[in-house]
Coordinates of N, CA and C in Angstrom, one line a residue:
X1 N 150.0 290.9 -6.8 CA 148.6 290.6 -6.7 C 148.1 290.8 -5.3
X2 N 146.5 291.2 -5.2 CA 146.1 291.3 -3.9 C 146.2 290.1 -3.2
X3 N 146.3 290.3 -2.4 CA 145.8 288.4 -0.9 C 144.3 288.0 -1.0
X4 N 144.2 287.0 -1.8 CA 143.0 286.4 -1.4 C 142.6 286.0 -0.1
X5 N 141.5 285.7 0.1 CA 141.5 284.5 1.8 C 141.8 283.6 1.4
X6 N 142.8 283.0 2.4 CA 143.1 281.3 2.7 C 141.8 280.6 2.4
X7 N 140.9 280.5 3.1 CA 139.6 279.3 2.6 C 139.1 279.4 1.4
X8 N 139.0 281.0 0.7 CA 138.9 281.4 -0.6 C 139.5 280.1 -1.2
X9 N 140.7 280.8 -1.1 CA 142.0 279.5 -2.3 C 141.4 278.2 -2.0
X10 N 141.5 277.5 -1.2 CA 141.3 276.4 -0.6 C 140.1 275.7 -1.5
X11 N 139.1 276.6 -1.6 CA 137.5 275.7 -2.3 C 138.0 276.2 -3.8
X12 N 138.5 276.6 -4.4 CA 138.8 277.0 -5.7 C 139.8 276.2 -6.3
X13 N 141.0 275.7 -5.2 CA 142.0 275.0 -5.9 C 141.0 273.7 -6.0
X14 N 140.4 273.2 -4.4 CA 139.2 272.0 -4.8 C 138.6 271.6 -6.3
X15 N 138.0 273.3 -6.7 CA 136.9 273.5 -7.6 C 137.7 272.8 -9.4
X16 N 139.0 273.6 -9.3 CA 139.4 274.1 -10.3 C 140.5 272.7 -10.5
X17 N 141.0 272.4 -9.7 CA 142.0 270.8 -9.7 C 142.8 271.4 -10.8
X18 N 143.5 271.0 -11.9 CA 144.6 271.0 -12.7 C 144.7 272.6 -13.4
X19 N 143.2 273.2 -13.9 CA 143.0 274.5 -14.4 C 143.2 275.6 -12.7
X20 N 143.7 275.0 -11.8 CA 144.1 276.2 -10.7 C 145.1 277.4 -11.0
X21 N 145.9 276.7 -11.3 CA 146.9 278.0 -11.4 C 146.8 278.6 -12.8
X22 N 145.8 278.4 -13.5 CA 146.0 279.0 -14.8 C 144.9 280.2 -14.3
X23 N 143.9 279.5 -12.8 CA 143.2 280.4 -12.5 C 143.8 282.1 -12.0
X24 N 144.8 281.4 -10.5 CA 145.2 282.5 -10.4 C 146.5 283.2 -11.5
X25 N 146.7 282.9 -12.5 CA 147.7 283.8 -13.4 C 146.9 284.6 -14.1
X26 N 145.0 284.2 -13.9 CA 144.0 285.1 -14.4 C 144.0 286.5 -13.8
X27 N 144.6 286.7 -12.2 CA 144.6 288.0 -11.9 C 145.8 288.8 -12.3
X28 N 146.4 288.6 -13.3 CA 147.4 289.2 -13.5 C 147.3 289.5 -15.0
X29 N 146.2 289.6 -15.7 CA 145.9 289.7 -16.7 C 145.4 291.2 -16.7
X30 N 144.8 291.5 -17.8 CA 144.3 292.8 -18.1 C 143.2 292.8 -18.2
X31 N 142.3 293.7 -17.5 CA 140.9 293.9 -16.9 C 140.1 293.8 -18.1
X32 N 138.9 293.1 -18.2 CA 138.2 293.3 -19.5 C 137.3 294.3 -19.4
X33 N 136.8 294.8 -20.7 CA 135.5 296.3 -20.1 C 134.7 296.5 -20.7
X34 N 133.1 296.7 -20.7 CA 132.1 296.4 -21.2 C 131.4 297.2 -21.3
X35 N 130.5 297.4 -22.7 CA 129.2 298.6 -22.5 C 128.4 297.6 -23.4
X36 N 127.2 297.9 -23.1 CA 125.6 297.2 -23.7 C 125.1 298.7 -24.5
X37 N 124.4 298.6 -25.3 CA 124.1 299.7 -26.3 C 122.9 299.4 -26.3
X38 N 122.0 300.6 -25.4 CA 120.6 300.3 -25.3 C 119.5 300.6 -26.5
X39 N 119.4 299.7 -26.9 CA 118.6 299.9 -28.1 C 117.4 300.0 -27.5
X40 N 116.4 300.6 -26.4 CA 115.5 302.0 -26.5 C 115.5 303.0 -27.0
X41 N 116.9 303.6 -27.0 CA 117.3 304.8 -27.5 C 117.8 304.6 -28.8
X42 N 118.6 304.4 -29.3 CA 119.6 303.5 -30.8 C 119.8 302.5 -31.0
X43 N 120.1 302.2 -32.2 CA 120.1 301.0 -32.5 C 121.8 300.3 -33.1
X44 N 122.1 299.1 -32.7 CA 123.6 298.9 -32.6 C 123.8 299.3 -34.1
X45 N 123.5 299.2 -35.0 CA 123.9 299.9 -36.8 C 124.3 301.2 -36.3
X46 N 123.2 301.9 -35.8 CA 123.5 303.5 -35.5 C 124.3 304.0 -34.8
X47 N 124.1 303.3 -33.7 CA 125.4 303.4 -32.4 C 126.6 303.6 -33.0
X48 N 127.2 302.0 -33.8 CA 128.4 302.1 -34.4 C 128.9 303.4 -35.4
X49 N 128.2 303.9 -35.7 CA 128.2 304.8 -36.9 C 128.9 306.6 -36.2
X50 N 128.3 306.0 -34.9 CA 128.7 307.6 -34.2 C 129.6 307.3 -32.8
X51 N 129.9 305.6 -32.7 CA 131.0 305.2 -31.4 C 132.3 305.8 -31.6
X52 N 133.0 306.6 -30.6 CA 134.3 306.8 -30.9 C 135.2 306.2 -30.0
X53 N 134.5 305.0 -29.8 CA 135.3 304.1 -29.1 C 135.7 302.9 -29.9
X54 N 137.1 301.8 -29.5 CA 137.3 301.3 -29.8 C 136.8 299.7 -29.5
X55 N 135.6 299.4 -30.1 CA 135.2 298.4 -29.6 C 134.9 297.2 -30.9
X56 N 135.0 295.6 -29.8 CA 135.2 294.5 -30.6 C 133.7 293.6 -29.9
X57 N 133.0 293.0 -30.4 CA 131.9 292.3 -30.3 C 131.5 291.5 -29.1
X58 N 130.9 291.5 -28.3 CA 130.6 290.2 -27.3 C 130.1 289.1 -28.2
X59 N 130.4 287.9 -27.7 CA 129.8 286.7 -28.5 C 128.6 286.4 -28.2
X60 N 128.1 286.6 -27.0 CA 127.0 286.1 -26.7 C 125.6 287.2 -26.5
X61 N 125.9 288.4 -27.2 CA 124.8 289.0 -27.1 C 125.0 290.3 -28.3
X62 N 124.0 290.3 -29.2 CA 124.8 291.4 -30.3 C 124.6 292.9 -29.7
X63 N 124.2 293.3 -28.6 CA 124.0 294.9 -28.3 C 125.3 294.3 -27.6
X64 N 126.0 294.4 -27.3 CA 127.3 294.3 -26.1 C 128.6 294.3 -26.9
X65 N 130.0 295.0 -26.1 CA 131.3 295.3 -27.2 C 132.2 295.5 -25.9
X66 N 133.1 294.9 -25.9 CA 134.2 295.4 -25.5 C 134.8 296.6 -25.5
X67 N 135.4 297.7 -24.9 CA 136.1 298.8 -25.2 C 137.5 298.7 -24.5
X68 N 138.3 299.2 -24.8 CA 139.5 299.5 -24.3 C 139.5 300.6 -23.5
X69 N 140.3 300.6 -22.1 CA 140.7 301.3 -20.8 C 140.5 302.4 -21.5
X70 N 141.2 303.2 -22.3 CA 141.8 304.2 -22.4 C 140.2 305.1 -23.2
X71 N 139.5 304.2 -23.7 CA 138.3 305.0 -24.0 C 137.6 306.1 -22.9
X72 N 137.4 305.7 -21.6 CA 136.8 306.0 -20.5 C 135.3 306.6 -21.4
X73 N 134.2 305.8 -21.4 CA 132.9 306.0 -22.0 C 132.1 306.2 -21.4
X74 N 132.3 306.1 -19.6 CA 131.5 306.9 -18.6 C 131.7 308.2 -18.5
X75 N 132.6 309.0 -19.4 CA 132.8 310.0 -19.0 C 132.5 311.0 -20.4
X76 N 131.5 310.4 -21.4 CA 131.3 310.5 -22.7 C 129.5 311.1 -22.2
X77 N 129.1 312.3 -23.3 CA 127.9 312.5 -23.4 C 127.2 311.6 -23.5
X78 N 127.3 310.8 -24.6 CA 126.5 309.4 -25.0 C 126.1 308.8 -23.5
X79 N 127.1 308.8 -22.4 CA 126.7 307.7 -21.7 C 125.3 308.1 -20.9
X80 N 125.8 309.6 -20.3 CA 124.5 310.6 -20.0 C 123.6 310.7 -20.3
X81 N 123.0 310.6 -22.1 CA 122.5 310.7 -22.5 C 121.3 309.1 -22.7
X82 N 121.9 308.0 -21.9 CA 121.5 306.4 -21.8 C 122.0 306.1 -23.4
X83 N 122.6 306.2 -23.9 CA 122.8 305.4 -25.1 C 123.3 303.8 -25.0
X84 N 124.0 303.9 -24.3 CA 124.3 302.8 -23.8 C 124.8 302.5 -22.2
X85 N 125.2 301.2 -21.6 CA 125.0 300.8 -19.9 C 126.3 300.8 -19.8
X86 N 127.1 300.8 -19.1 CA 128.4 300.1 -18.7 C 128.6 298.9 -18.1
X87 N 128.8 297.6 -18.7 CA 128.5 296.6 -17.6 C 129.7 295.6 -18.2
X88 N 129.7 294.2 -17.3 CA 130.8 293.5 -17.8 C 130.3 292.6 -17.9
X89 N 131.3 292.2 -19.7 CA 130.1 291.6 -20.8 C 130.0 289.9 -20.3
X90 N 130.3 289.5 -18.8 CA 130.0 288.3 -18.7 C 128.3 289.1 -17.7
X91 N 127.8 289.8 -17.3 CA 126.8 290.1 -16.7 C 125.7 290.7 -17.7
X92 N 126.4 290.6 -19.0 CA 125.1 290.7 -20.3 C 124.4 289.5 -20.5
X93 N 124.9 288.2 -20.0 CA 124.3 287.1 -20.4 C 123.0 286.8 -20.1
X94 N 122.9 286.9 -18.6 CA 121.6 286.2 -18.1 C 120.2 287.2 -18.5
X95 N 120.4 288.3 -18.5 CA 119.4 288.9 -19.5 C 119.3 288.9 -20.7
X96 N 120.4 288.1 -21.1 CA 120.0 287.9 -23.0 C 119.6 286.6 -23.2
X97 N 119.7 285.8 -22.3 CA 119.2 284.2 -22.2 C 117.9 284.6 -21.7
X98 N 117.1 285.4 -20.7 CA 115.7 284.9 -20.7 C 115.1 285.2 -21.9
X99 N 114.1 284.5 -22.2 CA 113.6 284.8 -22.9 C 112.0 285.5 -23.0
X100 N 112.5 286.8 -23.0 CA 111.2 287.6 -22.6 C 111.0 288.3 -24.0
X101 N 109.2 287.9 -24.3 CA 108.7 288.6 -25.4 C 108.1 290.1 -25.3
X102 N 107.5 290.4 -25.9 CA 106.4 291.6 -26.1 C 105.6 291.5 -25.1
X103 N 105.1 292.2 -24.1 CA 103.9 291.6 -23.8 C 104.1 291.2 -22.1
X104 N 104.9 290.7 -21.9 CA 105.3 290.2 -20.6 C 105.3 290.6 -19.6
X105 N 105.1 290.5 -18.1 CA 104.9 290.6 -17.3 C 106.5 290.1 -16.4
X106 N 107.4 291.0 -16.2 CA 109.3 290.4 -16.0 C 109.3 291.0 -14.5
X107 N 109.6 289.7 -13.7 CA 110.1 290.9 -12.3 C 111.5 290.5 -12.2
X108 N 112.2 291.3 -11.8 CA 113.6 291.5 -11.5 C 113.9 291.1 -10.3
X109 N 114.2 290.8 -9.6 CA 114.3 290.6 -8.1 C 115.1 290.8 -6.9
X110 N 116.6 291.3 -7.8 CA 117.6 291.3 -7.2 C 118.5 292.9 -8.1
X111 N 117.7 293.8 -8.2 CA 117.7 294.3 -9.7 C 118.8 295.6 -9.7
X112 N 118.7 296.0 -8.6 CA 120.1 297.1 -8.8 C 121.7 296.7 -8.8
X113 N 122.4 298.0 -9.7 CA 122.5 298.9 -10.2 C 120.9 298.8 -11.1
X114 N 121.0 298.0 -12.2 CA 119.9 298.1 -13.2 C 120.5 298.0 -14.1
X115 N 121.7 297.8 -14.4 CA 121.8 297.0 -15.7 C 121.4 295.6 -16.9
X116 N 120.6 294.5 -16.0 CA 119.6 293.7 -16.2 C 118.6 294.1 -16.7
X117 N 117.9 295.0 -15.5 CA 117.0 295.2 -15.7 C 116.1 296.5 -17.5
X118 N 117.8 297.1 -17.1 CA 117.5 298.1 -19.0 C 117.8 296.6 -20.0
X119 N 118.4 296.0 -19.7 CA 118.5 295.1 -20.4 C 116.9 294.5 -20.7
X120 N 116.7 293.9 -20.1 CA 115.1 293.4 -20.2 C 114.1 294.4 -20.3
X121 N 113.9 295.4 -20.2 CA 113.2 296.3 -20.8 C 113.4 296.4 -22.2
X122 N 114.8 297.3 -22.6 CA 114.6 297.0 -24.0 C 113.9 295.5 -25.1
X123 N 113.8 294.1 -24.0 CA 113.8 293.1 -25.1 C 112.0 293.4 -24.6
X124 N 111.5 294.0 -24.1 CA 109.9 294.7 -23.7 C 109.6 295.6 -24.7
X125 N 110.2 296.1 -25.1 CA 110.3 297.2 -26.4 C 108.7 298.2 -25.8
X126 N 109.1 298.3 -24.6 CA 107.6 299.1 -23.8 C 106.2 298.9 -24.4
X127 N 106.6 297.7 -24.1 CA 105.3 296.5 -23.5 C 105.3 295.9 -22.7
X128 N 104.4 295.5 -22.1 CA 104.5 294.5 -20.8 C 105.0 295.7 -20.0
X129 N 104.8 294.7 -18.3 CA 105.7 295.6 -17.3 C 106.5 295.0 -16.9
X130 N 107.8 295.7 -16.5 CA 109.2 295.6 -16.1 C 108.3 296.0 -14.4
X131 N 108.8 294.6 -13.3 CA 108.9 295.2 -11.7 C 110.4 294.8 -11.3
X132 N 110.8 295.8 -10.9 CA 112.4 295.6 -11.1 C 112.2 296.1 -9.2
X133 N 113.0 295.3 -8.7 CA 113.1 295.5 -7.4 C 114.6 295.2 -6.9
X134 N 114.9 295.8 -5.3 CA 116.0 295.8 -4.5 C 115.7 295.9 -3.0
X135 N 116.2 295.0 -2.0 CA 116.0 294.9 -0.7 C 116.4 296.3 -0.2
X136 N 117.5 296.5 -0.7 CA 117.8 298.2 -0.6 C 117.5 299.6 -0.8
X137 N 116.6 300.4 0.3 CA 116.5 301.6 -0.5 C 117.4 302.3 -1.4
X138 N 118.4 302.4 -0.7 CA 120.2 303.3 -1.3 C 119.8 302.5 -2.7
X139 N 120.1 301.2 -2.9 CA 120.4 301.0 -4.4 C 119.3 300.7 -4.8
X140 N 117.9 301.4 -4.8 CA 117.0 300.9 -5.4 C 116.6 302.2 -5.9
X141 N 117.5 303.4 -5.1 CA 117.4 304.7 -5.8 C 118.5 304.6 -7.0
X142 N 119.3 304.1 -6.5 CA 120.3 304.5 -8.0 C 119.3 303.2 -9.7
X143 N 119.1 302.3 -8.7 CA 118.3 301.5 -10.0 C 117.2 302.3 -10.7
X144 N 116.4 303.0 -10.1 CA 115.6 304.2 -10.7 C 116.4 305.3 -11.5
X145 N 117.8 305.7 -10.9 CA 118.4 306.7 -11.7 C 118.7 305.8 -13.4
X146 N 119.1 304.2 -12.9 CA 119.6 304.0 -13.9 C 118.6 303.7 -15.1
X147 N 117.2 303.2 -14.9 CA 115.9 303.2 -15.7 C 115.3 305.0 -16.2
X148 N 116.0 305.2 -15.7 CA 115.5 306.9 -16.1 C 116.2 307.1 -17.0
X149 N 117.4 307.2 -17.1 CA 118.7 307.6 -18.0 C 118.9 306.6 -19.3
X150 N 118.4 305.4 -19.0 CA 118.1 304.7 -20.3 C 116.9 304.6 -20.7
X151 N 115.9 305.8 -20.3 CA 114.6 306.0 -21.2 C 113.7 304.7 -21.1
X152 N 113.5 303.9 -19.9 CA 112.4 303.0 -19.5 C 111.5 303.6 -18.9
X153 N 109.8 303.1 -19.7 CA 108.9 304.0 -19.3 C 107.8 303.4 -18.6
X154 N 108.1 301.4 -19.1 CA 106.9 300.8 -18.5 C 107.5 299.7 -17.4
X155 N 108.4 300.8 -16.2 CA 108.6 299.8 -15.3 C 108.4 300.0 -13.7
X156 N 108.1 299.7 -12.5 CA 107.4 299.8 -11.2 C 108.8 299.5 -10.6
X157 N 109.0 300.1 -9.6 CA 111.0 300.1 -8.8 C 109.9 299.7 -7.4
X158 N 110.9 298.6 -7.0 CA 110.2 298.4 -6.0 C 111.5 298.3 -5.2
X159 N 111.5 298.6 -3.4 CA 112.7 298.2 -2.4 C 112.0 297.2 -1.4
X160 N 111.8 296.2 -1.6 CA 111.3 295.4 -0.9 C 112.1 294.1 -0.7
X161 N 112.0 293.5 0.5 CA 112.5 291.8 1.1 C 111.2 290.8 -0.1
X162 N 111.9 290.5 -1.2 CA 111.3 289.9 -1.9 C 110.9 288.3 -1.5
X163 N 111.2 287.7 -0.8 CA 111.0 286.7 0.1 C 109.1 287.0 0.9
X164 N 109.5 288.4 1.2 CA 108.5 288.5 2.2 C 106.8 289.1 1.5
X165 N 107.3 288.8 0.1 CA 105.8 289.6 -1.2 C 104.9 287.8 -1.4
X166 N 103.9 288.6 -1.0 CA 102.4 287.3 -1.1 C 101.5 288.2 -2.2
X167 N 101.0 289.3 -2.4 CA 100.5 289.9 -3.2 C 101.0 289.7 -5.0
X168 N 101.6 288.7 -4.9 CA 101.7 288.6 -7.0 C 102.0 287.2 -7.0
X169 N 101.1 286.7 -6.6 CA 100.9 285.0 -6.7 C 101.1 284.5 -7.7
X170 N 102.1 283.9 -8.2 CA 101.6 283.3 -9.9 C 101.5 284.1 -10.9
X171 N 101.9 285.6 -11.0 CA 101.7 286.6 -11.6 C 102.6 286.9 -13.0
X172 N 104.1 286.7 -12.9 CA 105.2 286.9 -13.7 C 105.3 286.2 -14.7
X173 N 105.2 286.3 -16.0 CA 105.8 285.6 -17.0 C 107.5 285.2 -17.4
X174 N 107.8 286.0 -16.2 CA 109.4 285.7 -16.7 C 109.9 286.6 -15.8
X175 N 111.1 285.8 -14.8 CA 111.4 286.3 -13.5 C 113.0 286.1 -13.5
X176 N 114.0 287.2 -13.1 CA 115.2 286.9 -13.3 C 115.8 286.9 -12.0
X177 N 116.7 286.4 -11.6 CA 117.4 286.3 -9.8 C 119.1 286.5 -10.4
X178 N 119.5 287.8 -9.9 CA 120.5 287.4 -9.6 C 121.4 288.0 -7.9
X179 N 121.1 286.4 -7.3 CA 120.3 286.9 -6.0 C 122.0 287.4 -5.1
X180 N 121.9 287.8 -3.9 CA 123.1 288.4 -3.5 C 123.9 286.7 -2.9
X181 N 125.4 287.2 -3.6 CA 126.4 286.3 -3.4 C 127.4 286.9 -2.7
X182 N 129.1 286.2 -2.5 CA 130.0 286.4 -1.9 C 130.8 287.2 -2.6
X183 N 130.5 287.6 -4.2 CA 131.0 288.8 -4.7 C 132.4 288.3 -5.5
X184 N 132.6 286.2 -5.2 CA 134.5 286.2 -5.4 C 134.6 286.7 -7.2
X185 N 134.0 287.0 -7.7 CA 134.2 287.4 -9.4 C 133.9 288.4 -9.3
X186 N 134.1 289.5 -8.3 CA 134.6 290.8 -8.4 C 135.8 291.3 -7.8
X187 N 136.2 290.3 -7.1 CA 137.4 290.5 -6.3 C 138.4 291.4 -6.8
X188 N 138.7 291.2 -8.3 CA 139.8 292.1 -9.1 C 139.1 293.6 -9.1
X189 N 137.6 293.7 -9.3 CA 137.5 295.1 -9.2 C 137.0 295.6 -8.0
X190 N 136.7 294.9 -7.3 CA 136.0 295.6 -5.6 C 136.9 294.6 -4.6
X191 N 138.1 295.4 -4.3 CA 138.6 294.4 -2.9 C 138.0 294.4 -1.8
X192 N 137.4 295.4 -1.8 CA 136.8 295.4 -0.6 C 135.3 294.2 -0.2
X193 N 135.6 293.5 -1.3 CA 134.7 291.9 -1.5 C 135.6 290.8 -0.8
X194 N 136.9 291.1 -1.1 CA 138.1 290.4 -0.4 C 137.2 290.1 1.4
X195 N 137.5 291.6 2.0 CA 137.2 291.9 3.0 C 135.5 290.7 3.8
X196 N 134.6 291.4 3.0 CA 133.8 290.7 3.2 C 134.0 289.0 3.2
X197 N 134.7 288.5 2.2 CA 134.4 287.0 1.9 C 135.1 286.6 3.4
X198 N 136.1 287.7 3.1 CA 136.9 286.6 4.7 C 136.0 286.5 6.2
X199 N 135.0 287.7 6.0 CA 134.5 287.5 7.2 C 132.9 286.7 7.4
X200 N 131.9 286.3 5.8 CA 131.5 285.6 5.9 C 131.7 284.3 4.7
X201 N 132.7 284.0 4.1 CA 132.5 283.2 3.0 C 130.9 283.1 2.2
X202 N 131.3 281.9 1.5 CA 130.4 281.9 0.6 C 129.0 281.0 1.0
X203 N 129.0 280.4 2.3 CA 127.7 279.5 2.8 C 127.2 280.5 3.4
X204 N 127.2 281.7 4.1 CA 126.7 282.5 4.6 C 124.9 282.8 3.8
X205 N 125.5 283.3 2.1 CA 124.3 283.8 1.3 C 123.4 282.4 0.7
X206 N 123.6 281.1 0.5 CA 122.8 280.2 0.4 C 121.2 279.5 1.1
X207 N 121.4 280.1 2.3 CA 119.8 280.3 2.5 C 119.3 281.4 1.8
X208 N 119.8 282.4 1.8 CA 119.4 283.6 1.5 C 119.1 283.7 -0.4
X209 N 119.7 283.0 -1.0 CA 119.1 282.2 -2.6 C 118.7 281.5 -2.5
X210 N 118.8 280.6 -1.6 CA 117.2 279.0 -1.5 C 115.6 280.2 -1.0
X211 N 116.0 280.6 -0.5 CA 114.7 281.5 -0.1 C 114.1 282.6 -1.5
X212 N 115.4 282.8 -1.9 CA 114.7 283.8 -3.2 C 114.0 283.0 -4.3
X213 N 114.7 281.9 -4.5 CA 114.4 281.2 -5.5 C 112.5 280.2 -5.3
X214 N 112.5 279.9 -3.6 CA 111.5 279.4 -3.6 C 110.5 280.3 -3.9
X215 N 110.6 281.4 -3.3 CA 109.5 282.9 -3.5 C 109.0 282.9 -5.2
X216 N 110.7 283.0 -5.6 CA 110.2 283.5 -7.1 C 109.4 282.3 -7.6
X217 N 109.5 281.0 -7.2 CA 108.7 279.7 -8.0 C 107.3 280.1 -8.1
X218 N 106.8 280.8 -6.6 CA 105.5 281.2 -6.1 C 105.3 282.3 -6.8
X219 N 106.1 283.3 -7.4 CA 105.7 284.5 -8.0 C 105.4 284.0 -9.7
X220 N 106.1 283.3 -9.8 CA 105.8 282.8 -11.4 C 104.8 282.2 -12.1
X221 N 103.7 283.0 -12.9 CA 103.0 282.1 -13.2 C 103.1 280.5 -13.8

């Protein structure tokens, strides 16, 4: 297994007390792997009918399935074609919990790749506007590639310090954050998160979510 950071371990053994080591025997497990099936384009009946992948259900959201490694479904026309996202089915959740209707007014705030964000468009069914934004130009272009490729038509890409927007006062019916953190629940697939945590842990990004979160209170109608 890779080397976590020492302080890492330290607030986790804290966190975790008796379930610790069952935590770390978690990295030595087998990677889980996820696709969301954008129903803009199909619908999960249909989908299944033409998947030639080998997939088993998410519990907590019915467009979302498990696949097995050996599928590789990024490298499938379907995926090209937006049929469905690639994401990991614990990052399906917070877009299938808000609860956004027809009609709505949804800003994103933290929104690239853009897998959220197709998410919550489809529950828009192109209505309302999707403002799907990223402090980042670089990933606020691929968040456009990814709204393009799953066939979203009623949504605004913004690269803006969302902290620093006065212009949508009270505006949003329904506003999702998922604001930038220390990355440790990617560690198994991006080490290079390792890297970072060691050099600022995890108090580093907590002003930086107390600030998102007060903005977005102000953006919310």
């Amino acid at each position: 297994m890779f080397k976590l950071p020492e302080n890492y371990l330290f607030e986790m053994k804290e966190l975790l007390k008796d379930e610790y080591d069952d935590y770390l025997k978690s990295f030595e497990e087998k990677r889980i792997y996820g696709l969301r099936v954008n129903t803009l384009k199909i619908s999960v009946e249909d989908f299944l009918k033409i998947s030639p992948f080998h997939l088993t259900p998410v519990p907590w959201t019915k467009d979302g399935f498990y696949y097995e490694e050996e599928d590789r479904p990024g490298k499938h026309p379907y995926y090209h074609a937006g049929l469905y996202y690639l994401q990991e089915p614990s990052a399906m959740f917070p877009a299938e919990a808000l609860p956004v209707e027809k009609g709505d007014l949804v800003l994103d705030c933290c929104a690239a790749p853009g897998g959220k964000s197709s998410k919550l468009a489809a529950k828009l069914q192109e209505s309302g506007t999707l403002f799907a934004n990223d402090i980042s130009i670089s990933r606020a272009q691929v968040l456009l590639q990814t709204l393009e490729r799953t066939g979203v038509k009623n949504a605004v890409i913004m690269a803006e310090d969302i902290t620093k927007i006065d212009r949508f006062h009270e505006s949003f019916d329904k506003i999702l954050i998922d604001a930038p953190c220390s990355g440790a629940g990617m560690f198994r697939k991006e080490n290079d998160l390792i890297r970072s945590y060691a050099e600022k842990g995890s108090d580093y990004y907590v002003p930086i979510q107390k600030a998102i979160i007060a903005k977005a209170l102000d953006l919310c109608k």
